[in-house]
């Protein structure tokens, strides 16, 4: 089987699963039933596979700490951003960015940190905006290209 799985270490994977189920419509794949520190959970959100593992120092599995940098997040496109964001806030998520409408880009987004130290960005798409249209909008906002030809090294 080929694919990609996102693995996250949390203090308690069963508690984290319950929290995530209060926010997202997820599908459970595997859920263990061991003592805290030995559990793992596998589930999908809209087809993306996630694997939670209990923090266990013996196996060098460390959950994020409150003061650690948050340089990665999980971007989830949802059918109703306001409803999903409210679920996250009600369940104890920490607001980073409230629901922000960007009609010219055809999206709304919001960000929050879950109680386990991970950051989630919610997206709702209201209309399709091409890469060229987005680039023009960003240039109009003052973004500058690296070269006048518009070509990149990437």
PDB file of C-alpha atoms in Angstrom:
ATOM      1  CA  UNK A   1       0.000   0.000   0.000  1.00  0.00           C
ATOM      2  CA  UNK A   2       1.323   3.435  -0.933  1.00  0.00           C
ATOM      3  CA  UNK A   3       0.331   6.717   0.655  1.00  0.00           C
ATOM      4  CA  UNK A   4       1.197   9.414   3.139  1.00  0.00           C
ATOM      5  CA  UNK A   5       0.416   9.382   6.841  1.00  0.00           C
ATOM      6  CA  UNK A   6       0.844  12.313   9.220  1.00  0.00           C
ATOM      7  CA  UNK A   7       2.068  11.141  12.636  1.00  0.00           C
ATOM      8  CA  UNK A   8       1.565  13.293  15.739  1.00  0.00           C
ATOM      9  CA  UNK A   9       2.763  12.668  19.276  1.00  0.00           C
ATOM     10  CA  UNK A  10       0.282  13.823  21.936  1.00  0.00           C
ATOM     11  CA  UNK A  11       0.171  13.330  25.715  1.00  0.00           C
ATOM     12  CA  UNK A  12      -2.861  11.018  25.393  1.00  0.00           C
ATOM     13  CA  UNK A  13      -3.987   9.813  21.959  1.00  0.00           C
ATOM     14  CA  UNK A  14      -7.406   8.634  23.183  1.00  0.00           C
ATOM     15  CA  UNK A  15      -8.141  12.059  24.697  1.00  0.00           C
ATOM     16  CA  UNK A  16      -6.882  13.758  21.518  1.00  0.00           C
ATOM     17  CA  UNK A  17      -9.095  11.514  19.360  1.00  0.00           C
ATOM     18  CA  UNK A  18     -12.167  12.457  21.403  1.00  0.00           C
ATOM     19  CA  UNK A  19     -11.282  16.138  21.066  1.00  0.00           C
ATOM     20  CA  UNK A  20     -10.736  15.902  17.311  1.00  0.00           C
ATOM     21  CA  UNK A  21     -14.049  14.048  16.904  1.00  0.00           C
ATOM     22  CA  UNK A  22     -15.806  16.992  18.556  1.00  0.00           C
ATOM     23  CA  UNK A  23     -14.432  19.262  15.798  1.00  0.00           C
ATOM     24  CA  UNK A  24     -14.126  17.154  12.627  1.00  0.00           C
ATOM     25  CA  UNK A  25     -16.075  14.439  10.884  1.00  0.00           C
ATOM     26  CA  UNK A  26     -13.327  11.846  11.012  1.00  0.00           C
ATOM     27  CA  UNK A  27     -13.238   8.139  10.315  1.00  0.00           C
ATOM     28  CA  UNK A  28     -11.624   5.868  12.901  1.00  0.00           C
ATOM     29  CA  UNK A  29      -9.332   3.223  11.381  1.00  0.00           C
ATOM     30  CA  UNK A  30      -7.529   1.793  14.437  1.00  0.00           C
ATOM     31  CA  UNK A  31      -7.839   2.638  18.146  1.00  0.00           C
ATOM     32  CA  UNK A  32      -5.815   0.796  20.781  1.00  0.00           C
ATOM     33  CA  UNK A  33      -6.877   0.299  24.392  1.00  0.00           C
ATOM     34  CA  UNK A  34      -3.717   0.297  26.495  1.00  0.00           C
ATOM     35  CA  UNK A  35      -2.632   2.363  29.472  1.00  0.00           C
ATOM     36  CA  UNK A  36      -1.690   5.998  28.859  1.00  0.00           C
ATOM     37  CA  UNK A  37       1.719   6.164  27.217  1.00  0.00           C
ATOM     38  CA  UNK A  38       1.183   3.068  25.089  1.00  0.00           C
ATOM     39  CA  UNK A  39      -1.807   3.942  22.895  1.00  0.00           C
ATOM     40  CA  UNK A  40      -2.060   4.872  19.263  1.00  0.00           C
ATOM     41  CA  UNK A  41      -4.923   5.913  17.039  1.00  0.00           C
ATOM     42  CA  UNK A  42      -5.229   5.963  13.243  1.00  0.00           C
ATOM     43  CA  UNK A  43      -7.989   7.928  11.528  1.00  0.00           C
ATOM     44  CA  UNK A  44      -8.737   9.950   8.411  1.00  0.00           C
ATOM     45  CA  UNK A  45     -10.093  13.447   7.900  1.00  0.00           C
ATOM     46  CA  UNK A  46     -11.502  13.846   4.375  1.00  0.00           C
ATOM     47  CA  UNK A  47      -9.259  11.027   3.135  1.00  0.00           C
ATOM     48  CA  UNK A  48      -6.010  12.187   4.773  1.00  0.00           C
ATOM     49  CA  UNK A  49      -4.556   9.613   7.149  1.00  0.00           C
ATOM     50  CA  UNK A  50      -3.415  10.691  10.632  1.00  0.00           C
ATOM     51  CA  UNK A  51      -1.690   8.588  13.295  1.00  0.00           C
ATOM     52  CA  UNK A  52      -1.664   9.758  16.920  1.00  0.00           C
ATOM     53  CA  UNK A  53       0.821   8.234  19.337  1.00  0.00           C
ATOM     54  CA  UNK A  54       0.949   8.673  23.096  1.00  0.00           C
ATOM     55  CA  UNK A  55       3.936  10.551  24.432  1.00  0.00           C
ATOM     56  CA  UNK A  56       6.423   7.937  25.617  1.00  0.00           C
ATOM     57  CA  UNK A  57       9.927   9.055  26.560  1.00  0.00           C
ATOM     58  CA  UNK A  58      11.212   5.455  26.566  1.00  0.00           C
ATOM     59  CA  UNK A  59      10.548   5.371  22.808  1.00  0.00           C
ATOM     60  CA  UNK A  60      11.676   8.987  22.263  1.00  0.00           C
ATOM     61  CA  UNK A  61       8.140  10.175  21.513  1.00  0.00           C
ATOM     62  CA  UNK A  62       7.726  13.728  22.802  1.00  0.00           C
ATOM     63  CA  UNK A  63       4.586  15.863  22.465  1.00  0.00           C
ATOM     64  CA  UNK A  64       4.957  19.584  21.655  1.00  0.00           C
ATOM     65  CA  UNK A  65       5.390  21.905  24.619  1.00  0.00           C
ATOM     66  CA  UNK A  66       3.353  25.086  25.099  1.00  0.00           C
ATOM     67  CA  UNK A  67       6.345  27.344  24.405  1.00  0.00           C
ATOM     68  CA  UNK A  68       7.626  25.455  21.346  1.00  0.00           C
ATOM     69  CA  UNK A  69       7.591  27.131  17.904  1.00  0.00           C
ATOM     70  CA  UNK A  70       4.575  26.400  15.685  1.00  0.00           C
ATOM     71  CA  UNK A  71       6.102  26.407  12.197  1.00  0.00           C
ATOM     72  CA  UNK A  72       3.792  23.787  10.679  1.00  0.00           C
ATOM     73  CA  UNK A  73       0.020  23.446  10.580  1.00  0.00           C
ATOM     74  CA  UNK A  74      -2.634  21.224   9.081  1.00  0.00           C
ATOM     75  CA  UNK A  75      -4.855  22.867   6.482  1.00  0.00           C
ATOM     76  CA  UNK A  76      -8.327  21.319   6.337  1.00  0.00           C
ATOM     77  CA  UNK A  77     -10.893  22.431   3.756  1.00  0.00           C
ATOM     78  CA  UNK A  78     -14.327  22.163   5.364  1.00  0.00           C
ATOM     79  CA  UNK A  79     -17.898  22.617   4.079  1.00  0.00           C
ATOM     80  CA  UNK A  80     -18.891  25.132   6.803  1.00  0.00           C
ATOM     81  CA  UNK A  81     -15.966  27.042   8.304  1.00  0.00           C
ATOM     82  CA  UNK A  82     -18.015  28.957  10.871  1.00  0.00           C
ATOM     83  CA  UNK A  83     -19.571  25.778  12.243  1.00  0.00           C
ATOM     84  CA  UNK A  84     -16.259  23.888  12.379  1.00  0.00           C
ATOM     85  CA  UNK A  85     -14.431  26.848  13.937  1.00  0.00           C
ATOM     86  CA  UNK A  86     -17.144  27.228  16.586  1.00  0.00           C
ATOM     87  CA  UNK A  87     -16.823  23.528  17.421  1.00  0.00           C
ATOM     88  CA  UNK A  88     -13.081  23.996  17.911  1.00  0.00           C
ATOM     89  CA  UNK A  89     -13.562  27.041  20.145  1.00  0.00           C
ATOM     90  CA  UNK A  90     -16.300  25.342  22.185  1.00  0.00           C
ATOM     91  CA  UNK A  91     -14.062  22.309  22.664  1.00  0.00           C
ATOM     92  CA  UNK A  92     -11.240  24.468  24.057  1.00  0.00           C
ATOM     93  CA  UNK A  93      -9.232  25.366  20.968  1.00  0.00           C
ATOM     94  CA  UNK A  94      -7.069  28.487  21.283  1.00  0.00           C
ATOM     95  CA  UNK A  95      -7.851  31.149  18.686  1.00  0.00           C
ATOM     96  CA  UNK A  96      -4.969  32.236  16.493  1.00  0.00           C
ATOM     97  CA  UNK A  97      -7.000  33.857  13.702  1.00  0.00           C
ATOM     98  CA  UNK A  98     -10.792  34.137  13.677  1.00  0.00           C
ATOM     99  CA  UNK A  99     -12.780  33.285  10.558  1.00  0.00           C
ATOM    100  CA  UNK A 100     -11.509  35.745   7.960  1.00  0.00           C
ATOM    101  CA  UNK A 101     -13.369  36.217   4.690  1.00  0.00           C
ATOM    102  CA  UNK A 102     -11.246  36.941   1.595  1.00  0.00           C
ATOM    103  CA  UNK A 103     -13.867  37.167  -1.158  1.00  0.00           C
ATOM    104  CA  UNK A 104     -11.396  38.366  -3.798  1.00  0.00           C
ATOM    105  CA  UNK A 105      -9.431  35.136  -3.244  1.00  0.00           C
ATOM    106  CA  UNK A 106     -12.583  33.016  -3.080  1.00  0.00           C
ATOM    107  CA  UNK A 107     -11.857  31.717   0.424  1.00  0.00           C
ATOM    108  CA  UNK A 108     -12.387  32.136   4.118  1.00  0.00           C
ATOM    109  CA  UNK A 109      -9.871  30.828   6.619  1.00  0.00           C
ATOM    110  CA  UNK A 110      -9.231  30.597  10.343  1.00  0.00           C
ATOM    111  CA  UNK A 111      -6.536  29.152  12.591  1.00  0.00           C
ATOM    112  CA  UNK A 112      -6.494  27.637  16.058  1.00  0.00           C
ATOM    113  CA  UNK A 113      -4.225  25.625  18.309  1.00  0.00           C
ATOM    114  CA  UNK A 114      -5.635  22.422  19.755  1.00  0.00           C
ATOM    115  CA  UNK A 115      -5.150  21.523  23.436  1.00  0.00           C
ATOM    116  CA  UNK A 116      -2.258  19.226  22.429  1.00  0.00           C
ATOM    117  CA  UNK A 117      -0.062  21.944  20.873  1.00  0.00           C
ATOM    118  CA  UNK A 118      -0.855  21.494  17.169  1.00  0.00           C
ATOM    119  CA  UNK A 119      -2.071  24.251  14.846  1.00  0.00           C
ATOM    120  CA  UNK A 120      -4.961  23.766  12.429  1.00  0.00           C
ATOM    121  CA  UNK A 121      -6.006  26.064   9.589  1.00  0.00           C
ATOM    122  CA  UNK A 122      -9.545  25.810   8.330  1.00  0.00           C
ATOM    123  CA  UNK A 123     -10.409  26.747   4.750  1.00  0.00           C
ATOM    124  CA  UNK A 124     -13.722  27.150   2.995  1.00  0.00           C
ATOM    125  CA  UNK A 125     -13.712  27.771  -0.739  1.00  0.00           C
ATOM    126  CA  UNK A 126     -16.490  29.987  -2.099  1.00  0.00           C
ATOM    127  CA  UNK A 127     -15.221  30.276  -5.690  1.00  0.00           C
ATOM    128  CA  UNK A 128     -12.297  29.087  -7.769  1.00  0.00           C
ATOM    129  CA  UNK A 129      -9.628  31.711  -8.341  1.00  0.00           C
ATOM    130  CA  UNK A 130      -6.814  30.771 -10.733  1.00  0.00           C
ATOM    131  CA  UNK A 131      -3.144  31.105  -9.850  1.00  0.00           C
ATOM    132  CA  UNK A 132      -2.859  33.968 -12.342  1.00  0.00           C
ATOM    133  CA  UNK A 133      -5.813  35.800 -10.774  1.00  0.00           C
ATOM    134  CA  UNK A 134      -4.358  35.330  -7.259  1.00  0.00           C
ATOM    135  CA  UNK A 135      -0.971  36.579  -8.452  1.00  0.00           C
ATOM    136  CA  UNK A 136      -2.587  39.721  -9.907  1.00  0.00           C
ATOM    137  CA  UNK A 137      -4.511  40.354  -6.672  1.00  0.00           C
ATOM    138  CA  UNK A 138      -1.307  40.000  -4.634  1.00  0.00           C
ATOM    139  CA  UNK A 139       0.600  42.341  -6.979  1.00  0.00           C
ATOM    140  CA  UNK A 140      -2.200  44.889  -6.593  1.00  0.00           C
ATOM    141  CA  UNK A 141      -1.729  44.569  -2.815  1.00  0.00           C
ATOM    142  CA  UNK A 142       1.973  45.429  -3.165  1.00  0.00           C
ATOM    143  CA  UNK A 143       3.615  42.020  -3.448  1.00  0.00           C
ATOM    144  CA  UNK A 144       6.790  42.209  -5.564  1.00  0.00           C
ATOM    145  CA  UNK A 145       8.091  39.639  -8.011  1.00  0.00           C
ATOM    146  CA  UNK A 146      11.706  38.496  -7.855  1.00  0.00           C
ATOM    147  CA  UNK A 147      12.157  39.337 -11.537  1.00  0.00           C
ATOM    148  CA  UNK A 148      10.343  41.503 -14.009  1.00  0.00           C
ATOM    149  CA  UNK A 149       9.736  38.492 -16.278  1.00  0.00           C
ATOM    150  CA  UNK A 150       7.651  36.792 -13.607  1.00  0.00           C
ATOM    151  CA  UNK A 151       9.708  33.595 -13.880  1.00  0.00           C
ATOM    152  CA  UNK A 152      10.899  31.840 -10.737  1.00  0.00           C
ATOM    153  CA  UNK A 153      13.784  29.540  -9.970  1.00  0.00           C
ATOM    154  CA  UNK A 154      11.485  26.932  -8.431  1.00  0.00           C
TER     155      UNK A 154
END
